[in-house]
CSV table of C-alpha atoms in Angstrom, one decimal:
chain,number,residue,atom,x,y,z
A,1,UNK,CA,-6.4,18.9,-46.9
A,2,UNK,CA,-8.2,16.1,-48.6
A,3,UNK,CA,-10.5,14.0,-46.5
A,4,UNK,CA,-12.7,11.3,-48.4
A,5,UNK,CA,-12.2,8.1,-50.3
A,6,UNK,CA,-14.3,5.8,-52.5
A,7,UNK,CA,-15.9,3.2,-50.6
A,8,UNK,CA,-14.1,-0.2,-51.2
A,9,UNK,CA,-10.8,1.6,-52.6
A,10,UNK,CA,-7.4,2.2,-51.1
A,11,UNK,CA,-5.6,5.4,-51.5
A,12,UNK,CA,-2.9,6.4,-49.2
A,13,UNK,CA,-2.0,10.0,-48.8
A,14,UNK,CA,1.0,11.6,-46.8
A,15,UNK,CA,0.1,12.6,-43.2
A,16,UNK,CA,-1.7,15.5,-42.8
A,17,UNK,CA,-1.9,17.6,-39.6
A,18,UNK,CA,-5.3,19.0,-40.7
A,19,UNK,CA,-6.8,15.5,-40.1
A,20,UNK,CA,-6.7,16.3,-36.4
A,21,UNK,CA,-8.8,19.3,-36.7
A,22,UNK,CA,-11.2,17.5,-39.1
A,23,UNK,CA,-11.6,15.1,-36.0
A,24,UNK,CA,-12.0,17.8,-33.6
A,25,UNK,CA,-14.8,19.3,-35.8
A,26,UNK,CA,-16.7,16.0,-36.4
A,27,UNK,CA,-16.5,15.3,-32.7
A,28,UNK,CA,-17.9,18.7,-31.6
A,29,UNK,CA,-20.6,18.4,-34.3
A,30,UNK,CA,-21.4,14.9,-32.9
A,31,UNK,CA,-21.6,16.0,-29.4
A,32,UNK,CA,-23.9,19.1,-30.4
A,33,UNK,CA,-26.7,16.6,-31.5
A,34,UNK,CA,-26.3,13.3,-29.8
A,35,UNK,CA,-27.2,12.2,-26.1
A,36,UNK,CA,-23.9,13.3,-24.2
A,37,UNK,CA,-24.9,11.4,-21.0
A,38,UNK,CA,-24.6,8.1,-23.1
A,39,UNK,CA,-21.1,9.2,-24.3
A,40,UNK,CA,-17.8,8.4,-22.1
A,41,UNK,CA,-15.2,9.3,-24.4
A,42,UNK,CA,-14.5,10.1,-28.2
A,43,UNK,CA,-11.2,9.2,-29.7
A,44,UNK,CA,-9.4,9.9,-32.9
A,45,UNK,CA,-8.2,6.5,-34.0
A,46,UNK,CA,-7.1,4.8,-37.2
A,47,UNK,CA,-3.9,5.8,-39.2
A,48,UNK,CA,-5.0,9.5,-39.5
A,49,UNK,CA,-4.5,9.8,-35.9
A,50,UNK,CA,-0.9,8.5,-36.1
A,51,UNK,CA,1.4,11.7,-36.7
A,52,UNK,CA,3.7,11.1,-39.5
A,53,UNK,CA,2.5,8.0,-41.2
A,54,UNK,CA,0.6,7.8,-44.6
A,55,UNK,CA,-3.3,7.0,-44.4
A,56,UNK,CA,-6.4,6.5,-46.3
A,57,UNK,CA,-7.9,10.1,-46.3
A,58,UNK,CA,-10.7,9.1,-43.9
A,59,UNK,CA,-11.2,10.0,-40.3
A,60,UNK,CA,-11.7,7.2,-37.9
A,61,UNK,CA,-13.6,8.1,-34.7
A,62,UNK,CA,-14.2,5.6,-31.9
A,63,UNK,CA,-17.1,6.8,-29.5
A,64,UNK,CA,-17.1,4.8,-26.3
A,65,UNK,CA,-20.7,4.8,-24.8
A,66,UNK,CA,-22.4,3.3,-21.8
A,67,UNK,CA,-25.0,1.6,-23.8
A,68,UNK,CA,-24.6,0.3,-27.4
A,69,UNK,CA,-28.4,-0.6,-27.5
A,70,UNK,CA,-29.2,3.1,-26.7
A,71,UNK,CA,-26.7,4.3,-29.2
A,72,UNK,CA,-28.5,2.1,-32.0
A,73,UNK,CA,-31.2,4.6,-31.5
A,74,UNK,CA,-29.1,7.5,-32.8
A,75,UNK,CA,-29.1,6.1,-35.9
A,76,UNK,CA,-32.0,8.1,-37.6
A,77,UNK,CA,-30.7,11.3,-36.2
A,78,UNK,CA,-27.1,10.2,-37.4
A,79,UNK,CA,-28.6,9.6,-40.8
A,80,UNK,CA,-29.9,13.4,-41.0
A,81,UNK,CA,-26.4,14.3,-40.5
A,82,UNK,CA,-24.8,12.2,-43.5
A,83,UNK,CA,-24.2,8.7,-41.7
A,84,UNK,CA,-25.3,5.5,-43.1
A,85,UNK,CA,-25.5,2.5,-40.6
A,86,UNK,CA,-23.2,-0.4,-41.7
A,87,UNK,CA,-24.9,-3.8,-40.7
A,88,UNK,CA,-22.0,-5.8,-42.0
A,89,UNK,CA,-19.5,-5.1,-38.9
A,90,UNK,CA,-20.2,-7.8,-36.2
A,91,UNK,CA,-18.1,-6.8,-33.2
A,92,UNK,CA,-19.4,-3.2,-32.9
A,93,UNK,CA,-21.6,-0.5,-34.2
A,94,UNK,CA,-20.3,1.3,-37.1
A,95,UNK,CA,-21.7,4.0,-39.4
A,96,UNK,CA,-20.0,5.8,-42.4
A,97,UNK,CA,-20.3,9.4,-43.4
A,98,UNK,CA,-20.5,10.6,-47.1
A,99,UNK,CA,-21.7,8.9,-50.2
A,100,UNK,CA,-20.1,5.8,-51.5
A,101,UNK,CA,-17.8,7.7,-53.6
A,102,UNK,CA,-16.5,9.9,-51.1
A,103,UNK,CA,-16.5,8.3,-47.6
A,104,UNK,CA,-15.1,10.9,-45.2
A,105,UNK,CA,-15.6,9.4,-41.6
A,106,UNK,CA,-16.1,6.2,-40.1
A,107,UNK,CA,-17.9,6.2,-36.7
A,108,UNK,CA,-17.2,3.3,-34.5
A,109,UNK,CA,-19.1,2.9,-31.3
A,110,UNK,CA,-18.6,0.2,-28.7
A,111,UNK,CA,-18.9,0.0,-24.8
A,112,UNK,CA,-16.2,0.6,-22.4
A,113,UNK,CA,-14.2,-2.9,-21.8
A,114,UNK,CA,-15.1,-4.4,-25.0
A,115,UNK,CA,-12.2,-6.0,-26.5
A,116,UNK,CA,-12.7,-3.8,-29.8
A,117,UNK,CA,-12.6,-0.7,-27.9
A,118,UNK,CA,-9.6,-1.6,-25.9
A,119,UNK,CA,-7.4,-3.1,-28.5
A,120,UNK,CA,-8.3,-0.2,-31.1
A,121,UNK,CA,-7.0,2.5,-28.5
A,122,UNK,CA,-4.2,0.4,-27.4
A,123,UNK,CA,-3.0,-0.2,-31.1
A,124,UNK,CA,-3.1,3.6,-31.8
A,125,UNK,CA,-1.3,4.3,-28.6
A,126,UNK,CA,1.5,2.1,-29.4
A,127,UNK,CA,2.0,3.3,-32.6
A,128,UNK,CA,2.2,6.8,-31.5
A,129,UNK,CA,4.8,5.9,-28.8
A,130,UNK,CA,6.7,3.6,-31.0
A,131,UNK,CA,8.0,5.3,-34.2
A,132,UNK,CA,9.7,2.1,-35.6
A,133,UNK,CA,6.5,0.1,-35.3
A,134,UNK,CA,4.4,3.1,-36.9
A,135,UNK,CA,7.2,3.2,-39.8
A,136,UNK,CA,6.8,-0.6,-40.3
A,137,UNK,CA,3.1,-0.4,-40.2
A,138,UNK,CA,3.4,2.5,-43.0
A,139,UNK,CA,5.8,0.3,-45.2
A,140,UNK,CA,3.2,-2.5,-44.8
A,141,UNK,CA,0.2,-0.3,-46.1
A,142,UNK,CA,2.1,1.1,-48.7
A,143,UNK,CA,2.7,-2.2,-50.2
A,144,UNK,CA,-0.7,-3.5,-49.5
A,145,UNK,CA,-2.1,-0.3,-51.2
A,146,UNK,CA,-0.5,-1.0,-54.3
A,147,UNK,CA,-1.7,-4.7,-54.5
A,148,UNK,CA,-5.1,-3.9,-53.1
A,149,UNK,CA,-5.9,-0.7,-54.6
A,150,UNK,CA,-9.6,-1.7,-55.6
A,151,UNK,CA,-10.0,-4.2,-52.9
A,152,UNK,CA,-10.2,-2.8,-49.3
A,153,UNK,CA,-11.5,-5.8,-47.6
A,154,UNK,CA,-8.2,-7.9,-48.9
A,155,UNK,CA,-6.1,-4.9,-47.8
A,156,UNK,CA,-7.6,-4.7,-44.3
A,157,UNK,CA,-7.5,-8.4,-43.9
A,158,UNK,CA,-3.8,-8.6,-44.8
A,159,UNK,CA,-2.8,-6.1,-42.1
A,160,UNK,CA,-4.4,-8.4,-39.3
A,161,UNK,CA,-1.2,-10.3,-38.3
A,162,UNK,CA,0.8,-7.2,-38.0
A,163,UNK,CA,-2.0,-5.4,-35.8
A,164,UNK,CA,-2.2,-8.6,-33.7
A,165,UNK,CA,1.7,-8.3,-33.2
A,166,UNK,CA,1.5,-4.7,-32.3
A,167,UNK,CA,-1.4,-5.6,-30.0
A,168,UNK,CA,0.5,-8.4,-28.3
A,169,UNK,CA,3.8,-5.9,-27.8
A,170,UNK,CA,1.5,-3.3,-26.2
A,171,UNK,CA,-0.2,-5.8,-23.9
A,172,UNK,CA,3.0,-7.2,-22.9
A,173,UNK,CA,4.7,-3.9,-22.3
A,174,UNK,CA,7.3,-4.7,-24.9
A,175,UNK,CA,9.3,-2.7,-27.3
A,176,UNK,CA,8.8,-3.2,-31.0
A,177,UNK,CA,10.8,-6.2,-32.0
A,178,UNK,CA,11.0,-7.8,-28.7
A,179,UNK,CA,8.4,-10.6,-29.2
């Protein structure tokens, strides 16, 4: 199993079932040294959580907490475990693990019922239960990865319309392509 990608770069790899274990291992490690009273749930999100589709070999973790204010106090402890606080993410708390040349985990932290948290889980669940939507997402990602291999920001921005359509379909209870 290969996990890790250079910050700012886009490299897709075929789905690897070992990514689920990598998530479980990282989740257990986080739970071993963070205040579990503030943690509501920890999810494996992002493309590595969707069986069968290509993904950047980077484990995305969504930690739902009672208080992001309290979670911010975890930054020094997380830094001792290889995480770096990302100040450039406006809608939630985010930390990246690993050096810039080999990011392995993105830890996203938000409170229950925040839009970011809800739509992230909704998007993941929809792709898992709608294989055609997941296949279309993979095709989009492949094309964008070829075009933006050295420009992760443009790669991510170019997926936004598709992601929005998936979230709309999920919220409306529609099958893929019914909107």
